[in-house]
PDB file of C-alpha atoms in Angstrom:
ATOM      1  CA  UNK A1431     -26.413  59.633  42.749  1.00  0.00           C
ATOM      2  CA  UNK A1432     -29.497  61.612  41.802  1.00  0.00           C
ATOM      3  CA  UNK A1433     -29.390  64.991  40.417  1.00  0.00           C
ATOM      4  CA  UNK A1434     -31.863  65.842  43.785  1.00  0.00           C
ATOM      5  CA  UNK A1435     -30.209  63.577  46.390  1.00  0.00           C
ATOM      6  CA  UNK A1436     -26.710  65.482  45.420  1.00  0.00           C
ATOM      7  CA  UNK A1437     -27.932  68.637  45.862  1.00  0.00           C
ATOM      8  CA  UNK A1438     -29.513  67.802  49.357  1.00  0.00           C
ATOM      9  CA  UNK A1439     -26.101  65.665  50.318  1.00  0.00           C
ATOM     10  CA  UNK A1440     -23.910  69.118  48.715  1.00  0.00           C
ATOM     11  CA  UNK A1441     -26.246  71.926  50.341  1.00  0.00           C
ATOM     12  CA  UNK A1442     -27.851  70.494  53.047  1.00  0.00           C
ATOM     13  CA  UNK A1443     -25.851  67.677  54.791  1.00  0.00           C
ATOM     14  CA  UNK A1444     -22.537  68.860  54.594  1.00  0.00           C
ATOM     15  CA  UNK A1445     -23.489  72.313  56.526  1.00  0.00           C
ATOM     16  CA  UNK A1446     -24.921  69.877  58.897  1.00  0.00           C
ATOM     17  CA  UNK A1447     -21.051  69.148  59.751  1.00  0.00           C
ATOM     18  CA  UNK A1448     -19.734  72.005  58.972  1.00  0.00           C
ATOM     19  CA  UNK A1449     -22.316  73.718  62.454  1.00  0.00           C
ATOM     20  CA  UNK A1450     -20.754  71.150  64.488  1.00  0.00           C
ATOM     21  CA  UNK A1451     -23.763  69.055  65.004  1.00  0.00           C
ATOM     22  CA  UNK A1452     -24.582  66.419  66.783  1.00  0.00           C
ATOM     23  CA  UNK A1453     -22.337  63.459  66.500  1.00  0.00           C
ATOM     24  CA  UNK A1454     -25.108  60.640  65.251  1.00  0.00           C
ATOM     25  CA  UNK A1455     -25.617  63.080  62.311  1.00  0.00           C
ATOM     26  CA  UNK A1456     -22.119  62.909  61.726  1.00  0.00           C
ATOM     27  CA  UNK A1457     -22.219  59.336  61.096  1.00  0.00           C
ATOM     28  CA  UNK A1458     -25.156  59.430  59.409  1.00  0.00           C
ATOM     29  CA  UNK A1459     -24.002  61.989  56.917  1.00  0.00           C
ATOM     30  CA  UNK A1460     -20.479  60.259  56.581  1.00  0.00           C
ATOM     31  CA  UNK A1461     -22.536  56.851  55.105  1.00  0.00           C
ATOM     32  CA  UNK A1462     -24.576  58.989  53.062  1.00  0.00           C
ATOM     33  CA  UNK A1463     -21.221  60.752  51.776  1.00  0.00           C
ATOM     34  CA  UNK A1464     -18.652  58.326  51.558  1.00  0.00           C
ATOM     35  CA  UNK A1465     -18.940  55.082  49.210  1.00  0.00           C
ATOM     36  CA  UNK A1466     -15.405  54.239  49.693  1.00  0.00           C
ATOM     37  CA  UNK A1467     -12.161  55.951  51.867  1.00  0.00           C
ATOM     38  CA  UNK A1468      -8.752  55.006  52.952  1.00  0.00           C
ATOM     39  CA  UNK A1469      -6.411  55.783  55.977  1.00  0.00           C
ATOM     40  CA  UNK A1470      -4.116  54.491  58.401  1.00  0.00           C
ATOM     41  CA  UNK A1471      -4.815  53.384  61.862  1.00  0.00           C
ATOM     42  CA  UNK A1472      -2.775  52.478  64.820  1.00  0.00           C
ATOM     43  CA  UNK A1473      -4.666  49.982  67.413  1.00  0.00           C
ATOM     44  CA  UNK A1474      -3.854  49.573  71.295  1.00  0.00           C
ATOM     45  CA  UNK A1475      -5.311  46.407  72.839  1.00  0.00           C
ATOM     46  CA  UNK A1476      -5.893  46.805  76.866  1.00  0.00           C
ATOM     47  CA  UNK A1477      -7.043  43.354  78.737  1.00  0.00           C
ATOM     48  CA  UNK A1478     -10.142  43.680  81.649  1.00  0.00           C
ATOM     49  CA  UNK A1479      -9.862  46.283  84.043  1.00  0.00           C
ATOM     50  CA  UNK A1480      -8.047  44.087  87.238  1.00  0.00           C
ATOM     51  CA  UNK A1481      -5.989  41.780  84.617  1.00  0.00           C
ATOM     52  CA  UNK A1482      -2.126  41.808  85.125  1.00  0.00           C
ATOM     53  CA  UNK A1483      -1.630  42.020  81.067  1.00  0.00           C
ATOM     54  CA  UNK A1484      -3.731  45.323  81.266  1.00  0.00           C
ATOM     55  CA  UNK A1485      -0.662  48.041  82.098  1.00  0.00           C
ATOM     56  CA  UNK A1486       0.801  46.782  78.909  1.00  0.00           C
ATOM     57  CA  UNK A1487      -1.821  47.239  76.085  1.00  0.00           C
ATOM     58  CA  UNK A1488      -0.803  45.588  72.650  1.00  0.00           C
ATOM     59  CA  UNK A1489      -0.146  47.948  69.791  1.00  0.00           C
ATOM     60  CA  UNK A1490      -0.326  47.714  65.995  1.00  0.00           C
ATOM     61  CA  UNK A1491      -0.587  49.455  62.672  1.00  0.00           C
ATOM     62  CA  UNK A1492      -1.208  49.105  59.384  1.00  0.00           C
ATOM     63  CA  UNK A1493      -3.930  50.928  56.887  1.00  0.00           C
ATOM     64  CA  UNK A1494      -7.423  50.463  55.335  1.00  0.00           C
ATOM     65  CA  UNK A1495      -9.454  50.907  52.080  1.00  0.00           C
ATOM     66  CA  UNK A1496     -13.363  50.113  52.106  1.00  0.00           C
ATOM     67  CA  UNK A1497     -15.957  50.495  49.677  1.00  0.00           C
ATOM     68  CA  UNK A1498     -19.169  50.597  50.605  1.00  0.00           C
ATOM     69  CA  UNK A1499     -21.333  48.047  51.194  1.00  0.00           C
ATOM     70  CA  UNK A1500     -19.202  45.235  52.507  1.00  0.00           C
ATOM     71  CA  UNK A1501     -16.410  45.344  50.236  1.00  0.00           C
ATOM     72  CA  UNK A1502     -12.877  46.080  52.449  1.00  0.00           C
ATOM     73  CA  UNK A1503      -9.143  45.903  53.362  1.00  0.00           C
ATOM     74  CA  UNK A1504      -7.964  45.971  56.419  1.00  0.00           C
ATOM     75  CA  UNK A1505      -4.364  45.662  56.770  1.00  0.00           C
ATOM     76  CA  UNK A1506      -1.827  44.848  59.962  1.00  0.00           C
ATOM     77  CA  UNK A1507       1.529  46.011  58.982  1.00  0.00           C
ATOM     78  CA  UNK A1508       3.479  45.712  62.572  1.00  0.00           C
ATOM     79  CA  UNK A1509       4.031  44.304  64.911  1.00  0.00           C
ATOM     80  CA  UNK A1510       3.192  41.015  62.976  1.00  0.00           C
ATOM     81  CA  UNK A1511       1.391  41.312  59.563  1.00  0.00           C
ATOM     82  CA  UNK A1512      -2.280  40.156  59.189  1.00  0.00           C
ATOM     83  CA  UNK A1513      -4.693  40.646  56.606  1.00  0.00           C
ATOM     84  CA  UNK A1514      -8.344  40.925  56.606  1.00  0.00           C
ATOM     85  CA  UNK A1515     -10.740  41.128  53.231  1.00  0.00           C
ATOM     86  CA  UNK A1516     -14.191  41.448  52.540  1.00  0.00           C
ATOM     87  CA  UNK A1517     -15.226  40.983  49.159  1.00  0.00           C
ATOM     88  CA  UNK A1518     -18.728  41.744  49.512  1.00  0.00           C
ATOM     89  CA  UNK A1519     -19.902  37.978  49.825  1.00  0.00           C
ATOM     90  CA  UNK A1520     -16.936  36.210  51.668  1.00  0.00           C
ATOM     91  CA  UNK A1521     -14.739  37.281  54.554  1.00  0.00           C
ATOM     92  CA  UNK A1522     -10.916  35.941  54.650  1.00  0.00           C
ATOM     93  CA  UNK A1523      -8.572  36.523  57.477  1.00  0.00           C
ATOM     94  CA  UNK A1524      -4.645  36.103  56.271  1.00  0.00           C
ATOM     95  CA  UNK A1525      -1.913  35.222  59.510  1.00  0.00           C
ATOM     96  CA  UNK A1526       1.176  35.339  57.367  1.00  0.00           C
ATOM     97  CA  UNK A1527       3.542  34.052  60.372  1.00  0.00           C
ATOM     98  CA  UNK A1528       1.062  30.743  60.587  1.00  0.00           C
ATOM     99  CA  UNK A1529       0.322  30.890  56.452  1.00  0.00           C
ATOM    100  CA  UNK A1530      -3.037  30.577  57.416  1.00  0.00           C
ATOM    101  CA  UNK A1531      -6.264  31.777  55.231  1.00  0.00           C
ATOM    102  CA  UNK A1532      -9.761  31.527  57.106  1.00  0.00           C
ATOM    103  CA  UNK A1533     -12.721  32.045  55.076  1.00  0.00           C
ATOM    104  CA  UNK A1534     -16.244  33.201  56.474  1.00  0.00           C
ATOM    105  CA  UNK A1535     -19.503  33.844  54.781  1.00  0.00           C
ATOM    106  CA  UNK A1536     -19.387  37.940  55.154  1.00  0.00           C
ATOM    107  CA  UNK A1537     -23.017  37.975  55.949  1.00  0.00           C
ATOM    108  CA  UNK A1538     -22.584  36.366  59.080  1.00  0.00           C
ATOM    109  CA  UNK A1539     -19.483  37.515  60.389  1.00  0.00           C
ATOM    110  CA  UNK A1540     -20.502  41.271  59.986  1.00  0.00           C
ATOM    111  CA  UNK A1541     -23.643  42.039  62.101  1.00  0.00           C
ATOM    112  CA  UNK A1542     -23.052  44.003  65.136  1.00  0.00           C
ATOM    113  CA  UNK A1543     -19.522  44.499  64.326  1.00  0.00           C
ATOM    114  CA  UNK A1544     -17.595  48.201  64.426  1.00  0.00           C
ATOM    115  CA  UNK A1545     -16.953  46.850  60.735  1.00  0.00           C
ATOM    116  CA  UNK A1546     -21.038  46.856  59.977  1.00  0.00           C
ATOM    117  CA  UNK A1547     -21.207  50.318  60.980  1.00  0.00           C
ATOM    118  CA  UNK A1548     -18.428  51.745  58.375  1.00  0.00           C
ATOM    119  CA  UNK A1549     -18.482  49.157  55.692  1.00  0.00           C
ATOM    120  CA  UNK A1550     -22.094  48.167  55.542  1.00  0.00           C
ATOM    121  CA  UNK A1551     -24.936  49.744  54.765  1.00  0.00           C
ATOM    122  CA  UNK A1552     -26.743  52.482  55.918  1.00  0.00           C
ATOM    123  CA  UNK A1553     -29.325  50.798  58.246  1.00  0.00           C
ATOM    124  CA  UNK A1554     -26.555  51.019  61.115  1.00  0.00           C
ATOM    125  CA  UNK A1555     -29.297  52.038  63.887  1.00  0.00           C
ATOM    126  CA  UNK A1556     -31.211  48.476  63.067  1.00  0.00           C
ATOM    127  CA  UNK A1557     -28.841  47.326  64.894  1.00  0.00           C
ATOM    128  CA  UNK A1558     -27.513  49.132  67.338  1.00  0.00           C
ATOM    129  CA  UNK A1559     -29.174  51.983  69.937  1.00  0.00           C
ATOM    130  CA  UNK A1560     -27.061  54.834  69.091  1.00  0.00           C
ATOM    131  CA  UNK A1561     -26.804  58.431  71.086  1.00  0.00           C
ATOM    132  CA  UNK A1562     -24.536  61.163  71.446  1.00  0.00           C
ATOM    133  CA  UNK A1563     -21.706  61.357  74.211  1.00  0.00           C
ATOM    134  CA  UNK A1564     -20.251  64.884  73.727  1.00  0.00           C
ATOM    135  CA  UNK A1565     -17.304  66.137  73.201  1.00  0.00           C
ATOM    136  CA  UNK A1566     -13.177  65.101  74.470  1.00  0.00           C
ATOM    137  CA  UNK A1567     -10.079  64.673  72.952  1.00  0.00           C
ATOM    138  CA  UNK A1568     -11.062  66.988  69.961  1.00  0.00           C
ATOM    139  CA  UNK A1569     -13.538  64.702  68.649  1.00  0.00           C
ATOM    140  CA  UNK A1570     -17.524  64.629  68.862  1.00  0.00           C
ATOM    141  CA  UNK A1571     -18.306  61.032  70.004  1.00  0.00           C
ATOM    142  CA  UNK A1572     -21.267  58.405  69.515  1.00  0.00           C
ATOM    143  CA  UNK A1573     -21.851  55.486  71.804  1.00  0.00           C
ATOM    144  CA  UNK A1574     -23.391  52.036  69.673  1.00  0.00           C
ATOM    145  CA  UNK A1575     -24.523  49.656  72.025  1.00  0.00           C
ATOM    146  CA  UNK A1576     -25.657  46.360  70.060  1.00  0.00           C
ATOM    147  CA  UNK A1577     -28.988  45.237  69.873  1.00  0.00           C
ATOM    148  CA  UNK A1578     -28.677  41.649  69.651  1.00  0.00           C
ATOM    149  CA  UNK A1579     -27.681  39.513  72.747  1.00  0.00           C
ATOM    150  CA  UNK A1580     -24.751  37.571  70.809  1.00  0.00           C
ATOM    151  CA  UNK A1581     -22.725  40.352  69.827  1.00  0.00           C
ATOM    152  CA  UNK A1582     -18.587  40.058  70.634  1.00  0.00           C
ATOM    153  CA  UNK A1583     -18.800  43.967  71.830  1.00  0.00           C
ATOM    154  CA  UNK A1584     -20.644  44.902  74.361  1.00  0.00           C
ATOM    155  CA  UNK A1585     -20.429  48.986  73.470  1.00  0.00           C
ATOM    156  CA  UNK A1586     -19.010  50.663  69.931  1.00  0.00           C
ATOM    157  CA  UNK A1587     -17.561  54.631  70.316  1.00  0.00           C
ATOM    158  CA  UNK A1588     -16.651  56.420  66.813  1.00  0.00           C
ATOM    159  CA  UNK A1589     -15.163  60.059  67.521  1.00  0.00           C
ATOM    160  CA  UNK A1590     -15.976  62.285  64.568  1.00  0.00           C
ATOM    161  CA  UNK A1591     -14.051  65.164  63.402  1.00  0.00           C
ATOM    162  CA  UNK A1592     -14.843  67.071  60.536  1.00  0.00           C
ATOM    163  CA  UNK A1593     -17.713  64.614  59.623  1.00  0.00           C
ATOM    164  CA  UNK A1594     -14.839  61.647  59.223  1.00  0.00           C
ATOM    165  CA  UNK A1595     -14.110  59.143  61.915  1.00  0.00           C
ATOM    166  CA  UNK A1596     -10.833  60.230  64.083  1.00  0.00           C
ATOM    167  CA  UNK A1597     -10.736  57.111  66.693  1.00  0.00           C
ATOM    168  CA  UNK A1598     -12.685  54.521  67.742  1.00  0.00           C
ATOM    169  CA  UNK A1599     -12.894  52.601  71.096  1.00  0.00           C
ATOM    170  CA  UNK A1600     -14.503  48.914  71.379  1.00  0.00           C
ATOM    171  CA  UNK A1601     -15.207  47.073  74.664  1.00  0.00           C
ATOM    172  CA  UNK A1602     -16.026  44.050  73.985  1.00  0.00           C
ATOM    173  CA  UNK A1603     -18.187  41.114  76.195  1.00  0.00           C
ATOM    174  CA  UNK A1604     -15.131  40.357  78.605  1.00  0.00           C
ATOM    175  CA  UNK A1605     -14.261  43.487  79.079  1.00  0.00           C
ATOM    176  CA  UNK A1606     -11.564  44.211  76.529  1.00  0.00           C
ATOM    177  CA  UNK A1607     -10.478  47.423  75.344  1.00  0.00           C
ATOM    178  CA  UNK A1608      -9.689  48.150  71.519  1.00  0.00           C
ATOM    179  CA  UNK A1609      -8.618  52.189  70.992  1.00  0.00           C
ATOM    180  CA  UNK A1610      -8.137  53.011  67.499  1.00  0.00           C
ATOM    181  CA  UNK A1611      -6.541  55.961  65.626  1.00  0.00           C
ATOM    182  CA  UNK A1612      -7.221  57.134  62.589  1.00  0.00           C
ATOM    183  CA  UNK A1613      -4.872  58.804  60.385  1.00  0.00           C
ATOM    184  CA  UNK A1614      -4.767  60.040  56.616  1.00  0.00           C
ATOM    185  CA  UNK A1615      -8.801  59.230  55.935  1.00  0.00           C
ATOM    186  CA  UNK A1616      -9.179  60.363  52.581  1.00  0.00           C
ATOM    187  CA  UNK A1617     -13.011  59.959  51.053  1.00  0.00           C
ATOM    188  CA  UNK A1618     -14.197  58.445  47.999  1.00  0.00           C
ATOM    189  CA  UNK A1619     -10.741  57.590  46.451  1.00  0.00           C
ATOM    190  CA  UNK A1620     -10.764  55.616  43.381  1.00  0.00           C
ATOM    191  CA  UNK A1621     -10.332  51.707  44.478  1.00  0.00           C
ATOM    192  CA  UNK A1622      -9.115  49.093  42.047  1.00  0.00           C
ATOM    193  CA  UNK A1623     -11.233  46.474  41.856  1.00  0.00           C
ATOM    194  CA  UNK A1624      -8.812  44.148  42.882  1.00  0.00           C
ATOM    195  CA  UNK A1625      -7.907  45.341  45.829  1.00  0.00           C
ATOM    196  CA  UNK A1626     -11.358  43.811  47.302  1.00  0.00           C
ATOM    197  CA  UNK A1627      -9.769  40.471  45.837  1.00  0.00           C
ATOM    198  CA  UNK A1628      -7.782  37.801  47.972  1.00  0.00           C
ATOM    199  CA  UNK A1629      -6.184  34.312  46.729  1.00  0.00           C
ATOM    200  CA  UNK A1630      -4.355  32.207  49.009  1.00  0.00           C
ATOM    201  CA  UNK A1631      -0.844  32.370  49.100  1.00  0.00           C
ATOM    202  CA  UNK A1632       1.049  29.455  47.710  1.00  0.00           C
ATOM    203  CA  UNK A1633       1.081  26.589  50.258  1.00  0.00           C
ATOM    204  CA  UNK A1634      -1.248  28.278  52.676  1.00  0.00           C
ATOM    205  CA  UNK A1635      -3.227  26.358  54.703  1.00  0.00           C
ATOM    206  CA  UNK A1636      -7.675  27.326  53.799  1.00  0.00           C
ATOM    207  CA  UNK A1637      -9.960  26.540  56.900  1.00  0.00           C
ATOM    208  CA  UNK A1638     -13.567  27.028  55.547  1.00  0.00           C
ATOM    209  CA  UNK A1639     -15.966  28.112  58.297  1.00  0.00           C
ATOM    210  CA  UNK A1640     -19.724  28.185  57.365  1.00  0.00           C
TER     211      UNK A1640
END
């Protein structure tokens, strides 16, 4: 980083947090601030509002590492273990109970994604209309509603506390509700290069999607 970009980032953004402001500039000065983090997460899945399976969300855990742009970790520990890695260029999703690898071109499977918003780059608002929502639950919250028609979410909310992300909630085009919560985010850890690596278990099964 710049000698004059760090001293803007150290003396002007981060008092931008520390005032409470508004929530979009907390995103905005989290990407400007954080090149990589880590963190655990717990995830509750809730069906439509009206479906049967909906008083019973589906819960999970596991943790994360990212490094900014594209480059990520995302790791289902229970109930069953998954794991998802972006290695800047290719996208590979692990199902250990099937021994199943699928790999995506990253480019394509990232756009308009919660994941483009904290792992990508900084041009979040090209692709999303972005405001404020206020304050509940302790956190200051943004709504991201995608721009383009095709997107698998139909509305993005990242609550913000102490300019790092403390939950998110997706909804996506049917009506499903992901709520995610955050736990342990520490910023700009040092990341082994590896860890942005994936190879195949032995005997896995590899279904290439263009």
């Amino acid at each position: 980083m710049k000698p004059l970009v760090h001293a803007l980032v150290g003396a002007g953004l981060l008092a931008v947090v520390a005032s409470a402001s508004a929530s979009v500039e907390q995103l905005r000065v989290f990407l400007i601030q954080t090149q990589s983090a880590r963190g655990e997460f717990t995830q509750r899945v809730s069906s439509a509002s009206g479906a049967r399976a909906s008083a019973v969300p589906q819960a999970s855990s596991g943790s994360f590492v990212f490094q900014r742009p594209g480059k990520f970790r995302w790791v289902y520990a229970k109930p069953y273990e998954q794991v998802i890695v972006g290695d800047g260029q290719r996208l590979f999703l692990y199902d250990k109970d099937l021994n199943q690898v699928t790999v995506k071109k990253l480019v394509g499977a990232l756009p308009a994604t919660p994941a483009s918003i904290l792992f990508g780059s900084n041009d979040f608002e090209r692709d999303f209309a972005v405001k404020d929502t206020g304050t509940r639950d302790g956190l200051s919250w943004i709504e991201a509603t995608p721009k383009a028609k095709d997107s698998p979410f139909s509305k993005i909310e990242i609550g913000f506390r102490d300019g790092l992300p403390g939950a998110m909630r997706l909804t996506d085009s049917f009506g499903q509700v992901s709520r995610l919560a955050f736990d342990k985010v520490e910023r700009n850890p040092k990341v082994a290069a590896e860890v942005f690596q994936f190879k195949p278990p032995a005997g896995a099964d590899v279904l290439q999607e263009n």
